Amino acid sequence: MKNRILAGAVALVSSVTLGGCGYLPGSGESDRTVTVWLMKDSVSPGFLDKFTRAYEEENSSVQLEFKIQEWSGIGPKVLAALDGDEAPDVIEVGNTQVAQYAGSGGLRDLTLESMRDLGSEEWLPGLAQPGSIDGVQYGIPWYAANRVVIYNKDIFEQAGIDTPPKTRAEWITATEKLNSEGNQGIYLAGQNWYALAGFIWDEGGELADEDGGDWTGALHSKEALAGMAFYKELQGLGDGPSDSDEEKPPQNDVFAEGDVAQIISMPGSAALIEQKNPELKGKLGYFPIPGKTAKSPGSVFTGGSDLIVPMNADERGAGIAVVKALASERWQTELARSMSYVPNKPSLAHVIEGDEGTAAMAEGATEGRATPNSPQWARVEAENPIKPYMTAVLQGGDPEREARAASERITAMLAGS
């Protein structure tokens, strides 16, 4: 499953696509060829060229061969590779996909390398946790991205708000002020379930709980219901539809009309908004989604990519060496600066401090979380009973009754029924 959270950022940071399932081979003589599958638009041709030249100069016996893959249909293709005789040596996968691939039994255990060489104790939890299954690290965090609040500075100034809110209470108070004079305090679609997940996590709740390998939906817990109550309060301070998500209509287009004070989105959305309405250029700001206290930002869903090594790869050892290089401080810094991504460690956040949007994203990433680490979670997202649950509550349904019904559907899906 493609990490939809990255779509807006990727569309802007890379003006040149790495088309189709093309090839970007290295050059020169070599004893071994390391084949790497990367996803389309994850990195720019410039980054790949720079990495390839440097790596092959430092490792003269290795030639790198990058094969660019489409997100559509990638799951079955990866599973087939893990089960076949011609697997690539390294594969980039969505961080929430690792559990599914680990379940096939076809992934290399990278726990030793992650602890000994890559400082795994410092990784962002939202990237590290999905790559670890039953205590075994199969996925090495590569890059992250998460939502922030994008705001209209002019509307904030008109409302007398000089600094962005730091707490949920301040956020509500500010949004109430902003929701006047013909402006929407916030445009929040009723089915933005990623935003809801963060509010649930802030309350100490979960989307689903695991006990001895068995998963059960948890939307009906007291904590999860508190998260939904906050979502309803915030969503009511604007005119977002209760029965659709942020793509229907596209929230960037709504924000570009100029009468919306805030949206929850990827920082890259700002450039799309400015393209739609050039008068907003230079008037957009960013801040992390506020938490319950000013001590830390709110929890957010962390999307991004991990790197995995197939068990049946021909060049497993050389592939692991490439993974270690890509995840190293040197190339994490280069990747973050060239692609406006969040590095895999909070200690590297300083490398993108000059980019206001990415800096806000990196600050929020310190409280990043991932969706339940079940191989069946992809099915939950595909059918997504969370969305109609949210709509039912926003339209006046009994929260506990609707949440329990959604939890039961999630439990059935995670059990494979």
Tab-separated table of C-alpha atoms in Angstrom:
chain	number	residue	atom	x	y	z
A	1	MET	CA	0.000	0.000	0.000
A	2	LYS	CA	1.358	3.358	-0.985
A	3	ASN	CA	1.969	5.818	1.817
A	4	ARG	CA	-0.545	8.462	0.772
A	5	ILE	CA	0.913	10.864	3.301
A	6	LEU	CA	3.953	11.386	1.071
A	7	ALA	CA	2.122	12.202	-2.121
A	8	GLY	CA	1.953	15.961	-1.692
A	9	ALA	CA	5.571	16.329	-0.624
A	10	VAL	CA	6.944	14.097	-3.365
A	11	ALA	CA	5.031	15.913	-6.066
A	12	LEU	CA	6.866	19.111	-5.193
A	13	VAL	CA	10.345	18.144	-4.193
A	14	SER	CA	11.022	16.264	-7.396
A	15	SER	CA	10.399	18.036	-10.670
A	16	VAL	CA	11.913	15.167	-12.610
A	17	THR	CA	10.333	11.736	-12.314
A	18	LEU	CA	12.276	8.509	-12.572
A	19	GLY	CA	9.899	7.173	-15.193
A	20	GLY	CA	8.378	3.737	-15.465
A	21	CYS	CA	10.335	0.723	-14.332
A	22	GLY	CA	13.499	2.245	-15.765
A	23	TYR	CA	17.100	1.571	-14.933
A	24	LEU	CA	19.746	3.837	-13.440
A	25	PRO	CA	22.890	1.674	-13.570
A	26	GLY	CA	26.281	2.661	-12.325
A	27	SER	CA	29.323	2.672	-14.552
A	28	GLY	CA	32.697	0.992	-14.715
A	29	GLU	CA	34.009	-2.485	-14.047
A	30	SER	CA	32.751	-4.417	-11.059
A	31	ASP	CA	32.703	-7.884	-9.584
A	32	ARG	CA	29.196	-7.657	-8.110
A	33	THR	CA	25.980	-5.938	-9.097
A	34	VAL	CA	23.640	-4.908	-6.288
A	35	THR	CA	20.075	-4.500	-7.538
A	36	VAL	CA	17.888	-2.051	-5.633
A	37	TRP	CA	14.171	-1.535	-6.122
A	38	LEU	CA	13.127	2.017	-5.342
A	39	MET	CA	9.643	3.475	-5.581
A	40	LYS	CA	8.792	6.054	-8.210
A	41	ASP	CA	9.417	9.646	-7.073
A	42	SER	CA	10.883	8.630	-3.712
A	43	VAL	CA	14.158	10.289	-4.598
A	44	SER	CA	15.342	12.574	-7.377
A	45	PRO	CA	17.680	11.531	-10.203
A	46	GLY	CA	20.200	13.995	-8.783
A	47	PHE	CA	20.313	12.247	-5.415
A	48	LEU	CA	20.627	8.811	-6.999
A	49	ASP	CA	23.420	9.932	-9.294
A	50	LYS	CA	25.343	11.508	-6.408
A	51	PHE	CA	24.919	8.442	-4.194
A	52	THR	CA	25.834	6.021	-6.990
A	53	ARG	CA	29.019	7.838	-7.948
A	54	ALA	CA	30.188	8.175	-4.364
A	55	TYR	CA	29.334	4.611	-3.376
A	56	GLU	CA	30.972	3.003	-6.403
A	57	GLU	CA	34.114	5.115	-5.930
A	58	GLU	CA	34.363	3.892	-2.339
A	59	ASN	CA	33.409	0.295	-3.228
A	60	SER	CA	35.154	-0.434	-6.507
A	61	SER	CA	33.992	-4.049	-6.674
A	62	VAL	CA	30.308	-3.074	-6.587
A	63	GLN	CA	28.044	-1.738	-9.294
A	64	LEU	CA	24.622	-0.366	-8.285
A	65	GLU	CA	21.572	-1.025	-10.417
A	66	PHE	CA	18.397	0.844	-9.462
A	67	LYS	CA	15.067	-0.363	-10.799
A	68	ILE	CA	12.219	2.089	-10.313
A	69	GLN	CA	8.879	0.584	-9.321
A	70	GLU	CA	5.321	1.878	-9.440
A	71	TRP	CA	3.353	1.978	-6.175
A	72	SER	CA	0.295	0.521	-7.871
A	73	GLY	CA	0.359	-3.255	-7.499
A	74	ILE	CA	3.680	-3.284	-5.660
A	75	GLY	CA	2.492	-5.587	-2.844
A	76	PRO	CA	1.984	-8.729	-4.947
A	77	LYS	CA	5.151	-7.962	-6.904
A	78	VAL	CA	7.282	-7.801	-3.746
A	79	LEU	CA	5.709	-10.956	-2.329
A	80	ALA	CA	6.410	-12.781	-5.595
A	81	ALA	CA	10.031	-11.614	-5.500
A	82	LEU	CA	10.445	-12.784	-1.917
A	83	ASP	CA	9.158	-16.211	-2.938
A	84	GLY	CA	11.094	-16.477	-6.211
A	85	ASP	CA	14.610	-17.074	-7.451
A	86	GLU	CA	15.386	-13.615	-8.821
A	87	ALA	CA	14.806	-11.263	-5.915
A	88	PRO	CA	16.526	-7.866	-5.852
A	89	ASP	CA	19.124	-7.319	-3.162
A	90	VAL	CA	17.389	-4.334	-1.543
A	91	ILE	CA	13.763	-3.175	-1.699
A	92	GLU	CA	12.229	0.107	-0.578
A	93	VAL	CA	8.822	-0.503	1.004
A	94	GLY	CA	6.248	1.602	2.791
A	95	ASN	CA	6.890	1.493	6.524
A	96	THR	CA	3.448	0.002	7.202
A	97	GLN	CA	4.070	-2.791	4.671
A	98	VAL	CA	6.924	-4.476	6.522
A	99	ALA	CA	4.671	-6.687	8.655
A	100	GLN	CA	2.998	-8.098	5.556
A	101	TYR	CA	6.323	-8.961	3.926
A	102	ALA	CA	7.858	-10.306	7.126
A	103	GLY	CA	4.896	-12.656	7.390
A	104	SER	CA	6.073	-14.356	4.199
A	105	GLY	CA	9.257	-15.528	5.921
A	106	GLY	CA	11.331	-14.058	3.117
A	107	LEU	CA	13.106	-11.169	4.858
A	108	ARG	CA	16.614	-10.976	6.237
A	109	ASP	CA	16.977	-10.311	9.968
A	110	LEU	CA	18.769	-6.935	10.232
A	111	THR	CA	18.655	-6.593	14.019
A	112	LEU	CA	22.418	-6.892	14.500
A	113	GLU	CA	23.215	-4.285	11.861
A	114	SER	CA	20.572	-1.901	13.183
A	115	MET	CA	21.998	-2.036	16.709
A	116	ARG	CA	25.717	-2.294	15.936
A	117	ASP	CA	26.045	0.028	12.937
A	118	LEU	CA	22.993	2.241	12.610
A	119	GLY	CA	22.124	3.465	16.106
A	120	SER	CA	18.629	2.000	16.116
A	121	GLU	CA	17.976	3.280	19.642
A	122	GLU	CA	17.842	6.799	18.147
A	123	TRP	CA	15.421	6.107	15.284
A	124	LEU	CA	12.048	7.805	15.008
A	125	PRO	CA	9.536	5.440	16.636
A	126	GLY	CA	7.023	5.861	13.817
A	127	LEU	CA	9.555	4.414	11.382
A	128	ALA	CA	11.384	1.949	13.607
A	129	GLN	CA	8.362	0.240	15.160
A	130	PRO	CA	6.680	-0.920	11.916
A	131	GLY	CA	9.980	-2.420	10.781
A	132	SER	CA	10.278	-4.541	13.929
A	133	ILE	CA	8.195	-7.714	14.118
A	134	ASP	CA	8.271	-9.758	17.329
A	135	GLY	CA	11.528	-8.105	18.330
A	136	VAL	CA	13.251	-8.687	14.991
A	137	GLN	CA	14.234	-5.654	12.895
A	138	TYR	CA	13.414	-6.445	9.272
A	139	GLY	CA	12.954	-2.892	7.983
A	140	ILE	CA	15.622	-0.190	8.250
A	141	PRO	CA	14.061	3.308	8.472
A	142	TRP	CA	14.996	5.447	5.479
A	143	TYR	CA	12.914	8.621	5.564
A	144	ALA	CA	9.764	9.982	7.154
A	145	ALA	CA	7.003	12.489	6.505
A	146	ASN	CA	3.988	13.520	8.553
A	147	ARG	CA	1.249	16.102	8.705
A	148	VAL	CA	1.514	19.598	10.131
A	149	VAL	CA	-0.846	22.559	10.338
A	150	ILE	CA	-0.560	24.950	7.395
A	151	TYR	CA	-1.997	28.360	8.191
A	152	ASN	CA	-2.835	31.658	6.495
A	153	LYS	CA	-0.700	34.320	8.190
A	154	ASP	CA	-2.973	37.161	7.097
A	155	ILE	CA	-6.058	35.600	8.697
A	156	PHE	CA	-4.114	34.895	11.892
A	157	GLU	CA	-2.957	38.524	11.996
A	158	GLN	CA	-6.483	39.822	11.400
A	159	ALA	CA	-7.661	37.725	14.347
A	160	GLY	CA	-4.899	39.138	16.566
A	161	ILE	CA	-3.040	35.837	16.861
A	162	ASP	CA	0.692	36.539	16.875
A	163	THR	CA	2.105	33.068	17.541
A	164	PRO	CA	0.868	29.586	16.617
A	165	PRO	CA	-0.822	27.598	19.408
A	166	LYS	CA	1.262	25.147	21.422
A	167	THR	CA	-1.511	23.179	23.149
A	168	ARG	CA	-4.855	21.742	22.154
A	169	ALA	CA	-6.674	24.211	24.384
A	170	GLU	CA	-4.848	27.133	22.771
A	171	TRP	CA	-5.592	25.639	19.339
A	172	ILE	CA	-9.324	25.508	20.010
A	173	THR	CA	-9.355	29.060	21.391
A	174	ALA	CA	-7.408	30.384	18.405
A	175	THR	CA	-9.562	28.485	15.911
A	176	GLU	CA	-12.728	29.879	17.476
A	177	LYS	CA	-11.348	33.400	16.909
A	178	LEU	CA	-10.354	32.546	13.366
A	179	ASN	CA	-13.791	31.123	12.579
A	180	SER	CA	-15.359	34.553	11.990
A	181	GLU	CA	-15.505	37.471	9.550
A	182	GLY	CA	-16.499	35.085	6.768
A	183	ASN	CA	-13.461	32.847	7.328
A	184	GLN	CA	-13.323	29.192	8.311
A	185	GLY	CA	-11.245	28.647	11.432
A	186	ILE	CA	-10.088	25.325	10.003
A	187	TYR	CA	-11.047	23.179	7.044
A	188	LEU	CA	-11.127	19.619	8.354
A	189	ALA	CA	-12.958	16.979	6.346
A	190	GLY	CA	-15.036	14.566	8.385
A	191	GLN	CA	-13.114	11.448	7.371
A	192	ASN	CA	-9.497	12.506	7.890
A	193	TRP	CA	-8.789	9.378	9.903
A	194	TYR	CA	-5.032	9.932	10.037
A	195	ALA	CA	-5.645	13.144	11.999
A	196	LEU	CA	-8.099	11.281	14.237
A	197	ALA	CA	-5.484	8.605	14.926
A	198	GLY	CA	-3.147	11.247	16.340
A	199	PHE	CA	-5.831	12.577	18.679
A	200	ILE	CA	-6.617	9.037	19.844
A	201	TRP	CA	-2.937	8.334	20.544
A	202	ASP	CA	-2.662	11.603	22.485
A	203	GLU	CA	-5.422	10.359	24.778
A	204	GLY	CA	-3.627	7.065	25.351
A	205	GLY	CA	-5.883	5.080	23.034
A	206	GLU	CA	-5.223	2.824	20.065
A	207	LEU	CA	-6.870	1.962	16.769
A	208	ALA	CA	-6.471	-1.720	17.631
A	209	ASP	CA	-4.957	-3.708	20.498
A	210	GLU	CA	-2.799	-6.832	20.277
A	211	ASP	CA	-2.749	-9.665	22.804
A	212	GLY	CA	-0.734	-12.782	22.128
A	213	GLY	CA	-0.876	-12.259	18.375
A	214	ASP	CA	-4.626	-11.593	18.321
A	215	TRP	CA	-5.827	-8.144	17.304
A	216	THR	CA	-9.045	-6.406	18.322
A	217	GLY	CA	-10.464	-3.042	17.306
A	218	ALA	CA	-10.185	-0.409	20.032
A	219	LEU	CA	-12.161	2.596	18.802
A	220	HIS	CA	-14.722	2.116	21.572
A	221	SER	CA	-12.240	2.551	24.435
A	222	LYS	CA	-12.660	5.555	26.715
A	223	GLU	CA	-9.409	7.038	25.413
A	224	ALA	CA	-10.294	6.577	21.742
A	225	LEU	CA	-13.715	8.128	22.307
A	226	ALA	CA	-12.014	11.154	23.883
A	227	GLY	CA	-9.896	11.502	20.749
A	228	MET	CA	-13.011	11.427	18.584
A	229	ALA	CA	-14.691	14.018	20.807
A	230	PHE	CA	-11.785	16.405	20.268
A	231	TYR	CA	-11.904	15.768	16.522
A	232	LYS	CA	-15.611	16.656	16.471
A	233	GLU	CA	-15.003	19.866	18.405
A	234	LEU	CA	-12.209	20.981	16.083
A	235	GLN	CA	-13.979	19.909	12.898
A	236	GLY	CA	-17.020	21.975	13.853
A	237	LEU	CA	-14.972	25.196	13.653
A	238	GLY	CA	-15.129	25.179	9.865
A	239	ASP	CA	-17.260	23.981	6.995
A	240	GLY	CA	-15.528	20.712	6.159
A	241	PRO	CA	-17.933	18.025	4.899
A	242	SER	CA	-18.800	15.323	7.412
A	243	ASP	CA	-19.162	12.554	4.834
A	244	SER	CA	-15.917	12.686	2.825
A	245	ASP	CA	-12.162	12.828	3.260
A	246	GLU	CA	-9.578	15.485	2.478
A	247	GLU	CA	-9.524	14.565	-1.218
A	248	LYS	CA	-13.239	15.150	-1.859
A	249	PRO	CA	-13.058	18.021	-2.544
A	250	PRO	CA	-9.271	18.486	-2.521
A	251	GLN	CA	-8.554	20.483	0.615
A	252	ASN	CA	-5.671	22.297	-1.104
A	253	ASP	CA	-8.166	23.800	-3.556
A	254	VAL	CA	-10.474	24.845	-0.721
A	255	PHE	CA	-7.596	26.484	1.165
A	256	ALA	CA	-6.458	28.270	-1.999
A	257	GLU	CA	-9.733	30.209	-2.082
A	258	GLY	CA	-8.223	32.381	0.655
A	259	ASP	CA	-10.896	32.236	3.362
A	260	VAL	CA	-9.592	29.207	5.302
A	261	ALA	CA	-7.276	29.833	8.245
A	262	GLN	CA	-5.828	26.313	8.656
A	263	ILE	CA	-5.640	22.828	7.225
A	264	ILE	CA	-3.892	19.682	8.440
A	265	SER	CA	-1.674	18.471	5.613
A	266	MET	CA	1.833	17.784	4.363
A	267	PRO	CA	4.102	20.852	4.141
A	268	GLY	CA	4.444	20.251	0.420
A	269	SER	CA	0.788	21.150	-0.008
A	270	ALA	CA	1.723	24.818	0.467
A	271	ALA	CA	3.395	25.021	-2.944
A	272	LEU	CA	0.343	23.454	-4.592
A	273	ILE	CA	-1.860	25.999	-2.838
A	274	GLU	CA	0.351	28.846	-4.024
A	275	GLN	CA	0.216	27.517	-7.578
A	276	LYS	CA	-3.560	27.575	-7.369
A	277	ASN	CA	-3.614	31.076	-5.848
A	278	PRO	CA	-0.355	33.017	-6.372
A	279	GLU	CA	-1.652	35.803	-4.097
A	280	LEU	CA	-1.004	33.478	-1.144
A	281	LYS	CA	2.698	33.141	-1.920
A	282	GLY	CA	4.704	34.075	1.153
A	283	LYS	CA	1.588	34.188	3.321
A	284	LEU	CA	1.550	30.582	4.496
A	285	GLY	CA	3.090	29.305	7.707
A	286	TYR	CA	3.469	25.956	9.458
A	287	PHE	CA	3.353	24.574	12.976
A	288	PRO	CA	3.301	21.057	14.445
A	289	ILE	CA	-0.104	19.678	15.417
A	290	PRO	CA	-0.429	20.832	19.047
A	291	GLY	CA	-0.362	18.329	21.899
A	292	LYS	CA	-2.288	18.240	25.151
A	293	THR	CA	0.541	20.168	26.849
A	294	ALA	CA	3.212	22.517	25.569
A	295	LYS	CA	5.930	19.999	26.475
A	296	SER	CA	5.596	18.148	23.196
A	297	PRO	CA	3.636	18.354	19.951
A	298	GLY	CA	0.668	16.124	19.280
A	299	SER	CA	0.981	12.556	18.070
A	300	VAL	CA	0.999	12.100	14.304
A	301	PHE	CA	0.926	9.219	11.893
A	302	THR	CA	4.415	8.813	10.453
A	303	GLY	CA	4.501	7.731	6.846
A	304	GLY	CA	7.672	6.942	5.001
A	305	SER	CA	9.828	4.146	3.710
A	306	ASP	CA	11.934	1.340	5.107
A	307	LEU	CA	14.617	-0.684	3.344
A	308	ILE	CA	14.432	-4.477	3.420
A	309	VAL	CA	16.782	-7.241	2.237
A	310	PRO	CA	15.241	-10.444	0.792
A	311	MET	CA	16.469	-13.697	2.236
A	312	ASN	CA	16.914	-15.165	-1.268
A	313	ALA	CA	18.848	-12.217	-2.726
A	314	ASP	CA	22.057	-13.153	-4.552
A	315	GLU	CA	24.068	-10.339	-2.958
A	316	ARG	CA	22.657	-10.232	0.558
A	317	GLY	CA	25.870	-9.061	2.196
A	318	ALA	CA	26.524	-6.351	-0.374
A	319	GLY	CA	22.871	-5.353	-0.202
A	320	ILE	CA	23.065	-4.889	3.562
A	321	ALA	CA	26.126	-2.675	3.051
A	322	VAL	CA	24.125	-0.479	0.638
A	323	VAL	CA	21.283	-0.253	3.160
A	324	LYS	CA	23.720	0.821	5.863
A	325	ALA	CA	25.077	3.537	3.584
A	326	LEU	CA	21.640	4.868	2.644
A	327	ALA	CA	20.633	4.961	6.307
A	328	SER	CA	23.890	6.558	7.465
A	329	GLU	CA	24.166	10.106	8.799
A	330	ARG	CA	25.934	11.285	5.651
A	331	TRP	CA	23.255	10.150	3.225
A	332	GLN	CA	20.369	10.860	5.580
A	333	THR	CA	21.569	14.461	5.604
A	334	GLU	CA	21.831	14.573	1.825
A	335	LEU	CA	18.409	12.964	1.404
A	336	ALA	CA	16.696	15.297	3.855
A	337	ARG	CA	18.143	18.411	2.238
A	338	SER	CA	17.537	17.370	-1.343
A	339	MET	CA	14.043	15.920	-0.853
A	340	SER	CA	12.683	17.868	2.155
A	341	TYR	CA	12.153	14.635	4.076
A	342	VAL	CA	12.484	14.069	7.801
A	343	PRO	CA	15.689	12.111	8.610
A	344	ASN	CA	15.372	8.803	10.447
A	345	LYS	CA	16.806	10.264	13.684
A	346	PRO	CA	15.618	13.352	15.622
A	347	SER	CA	19.272	14.260	16.208
A	348	LEU	CA	19.565	15.013	12.477
A	349	ALA	CA	16.583	17.368	12.366
A	350	HIS	CA	18.916	20.367	12.450
A	351	VAL	CA	19.968	19.703	8.849
A	352	ILE	CA	16.624	21.000	7.557
A	353	GLU	CA	16.132	23.895	9.984
A	354	GLY	CA	16.193	26.430	7.149
A	355	ASP	CA	13.062	24.879	5.623
A	356	GLU	CA	10.137	26.083	7.763
A	357	GLY	CA	7.680	23.434	6.639
A	358	THR	CA	10.067	20.505	6.937
A	359	ALA	CA	11.317	21.778	10.299
A	360	ALA	CA	7.746	21.788	11.621
A	361	MET	CA	7.310	18.283	10.222
A	362	ALA	CA	10.503	17.103	11.914
A	363	GLU	CA	9.381	18.541	15.251
A	364	GLY	CA	6.079	16.714	14.935
A	365	ALA	CA	7.843	13.500	13.924
A	366	THR	CA	9.310	13.205	17.410
A	367	GLU	CA	5.798	12.149	18.475
A	368	GLY	CA	5.230	10.012	15.393
A	369	ARG	CA	3.376	6.731	15.557
A	370	ALA	CA	2.482	3.976	13.130
A	371	THR	CA	-0.708	2.080	12.427
A	372	PRO	CA	-1.197	-1.345	14.080
A	373	ASN	CA	1.621	-3.665	13.117
A	374	SER	CA	-0.603	-6.426	11.775
A	375	PRO	CA	-0.140	-8.090	8.369
A	376	GLN	CA	-3.890	-7.573	7.882
A	377	TRP	CA	-3.896	-3.826	8.507
A	378	ALA	CA	-3.698	-3.114	4.761
A	379	ARG	CA	-7.166	-4.621	4.439
A	380	VAL	CA	-8.495	-2.356	7.190
A	381	GLU	CA	-7.200	0.701	5.349
A	382	ALA	CA	-8.584	-0.540	2.034
A	383	GLU	CA	-12.132	-1.082	3.334
A	384	ASN	CA	-11.732	1.449	6.153
A	385	PRO	CA	-14.611	1.218	8.629
A	386	ILE	CA	-13.072	4.173	10.498
A	387	LYS	CA	-14.360	6.660	7.919
A	388	PRO	CA	-18.088	5.868	8.140
A	389	TYR	CA	-17.744	5.722	11.933
A	390	MET	CA	-16.426	9.276	11.948
A	391	THR	CA	-19.209	10.480	9.688
A	392	ALA	CA	-21.854	8.817	11.856
A	393	VAL	CA	-20.555	10.579	14.982
A	394	LEU	CA	-20.251	13.953	13.265
A	395	GLN	CA	-23.822	13.629	12.034
A	396	GLY	CA	-25.166	13.033	15.532
A	397	GLY	CA	-24.845	9.287	16.038
A	398	ASP	CA	-24.127	7.831	19.462
A	399	PRO	CA	-20.287	7.784	19.665
A	400	GLU	CA	-19.966	4.661	21.804
A	401	ARG	CA	-22.422	2.614	19.774
A	402	GLU	CA	-20.869	3.656	16.450
A	403	ALA	CA	-17.340	3.087	17.761
A	404	ARG	CA	-18.147	-0.391	19.029
A	405	ALA	CA	-19.621	-1.357	15.655
A	406	ALA	CA	-16.487	-0.073	13.874
A	407	SER	CA	-14.244	-1.907	16.351
A	408	GLU	CA	-16.059	-5.156	15.641
A	409	ARG	CA	-15.500	-4.721	11.914
A	410	ILE	CA	-11.810	-3.993	12.467
A	411	THR	CA	-11.461	-7.088	14.667
A	412	ALA	CA	-13.001	-9.276	11.984
A	413	MET	CA	-10.694	-7.877	9.300
A	414	LEU	CA	-7.563	-8.323	11.418
A	415	ALA	CA	-8.628	-11.918	12.050
A	416	GLY	CA	-8.817	-12.454	8.308
A	417	SER	CA	-12.561	-12.926	8.191
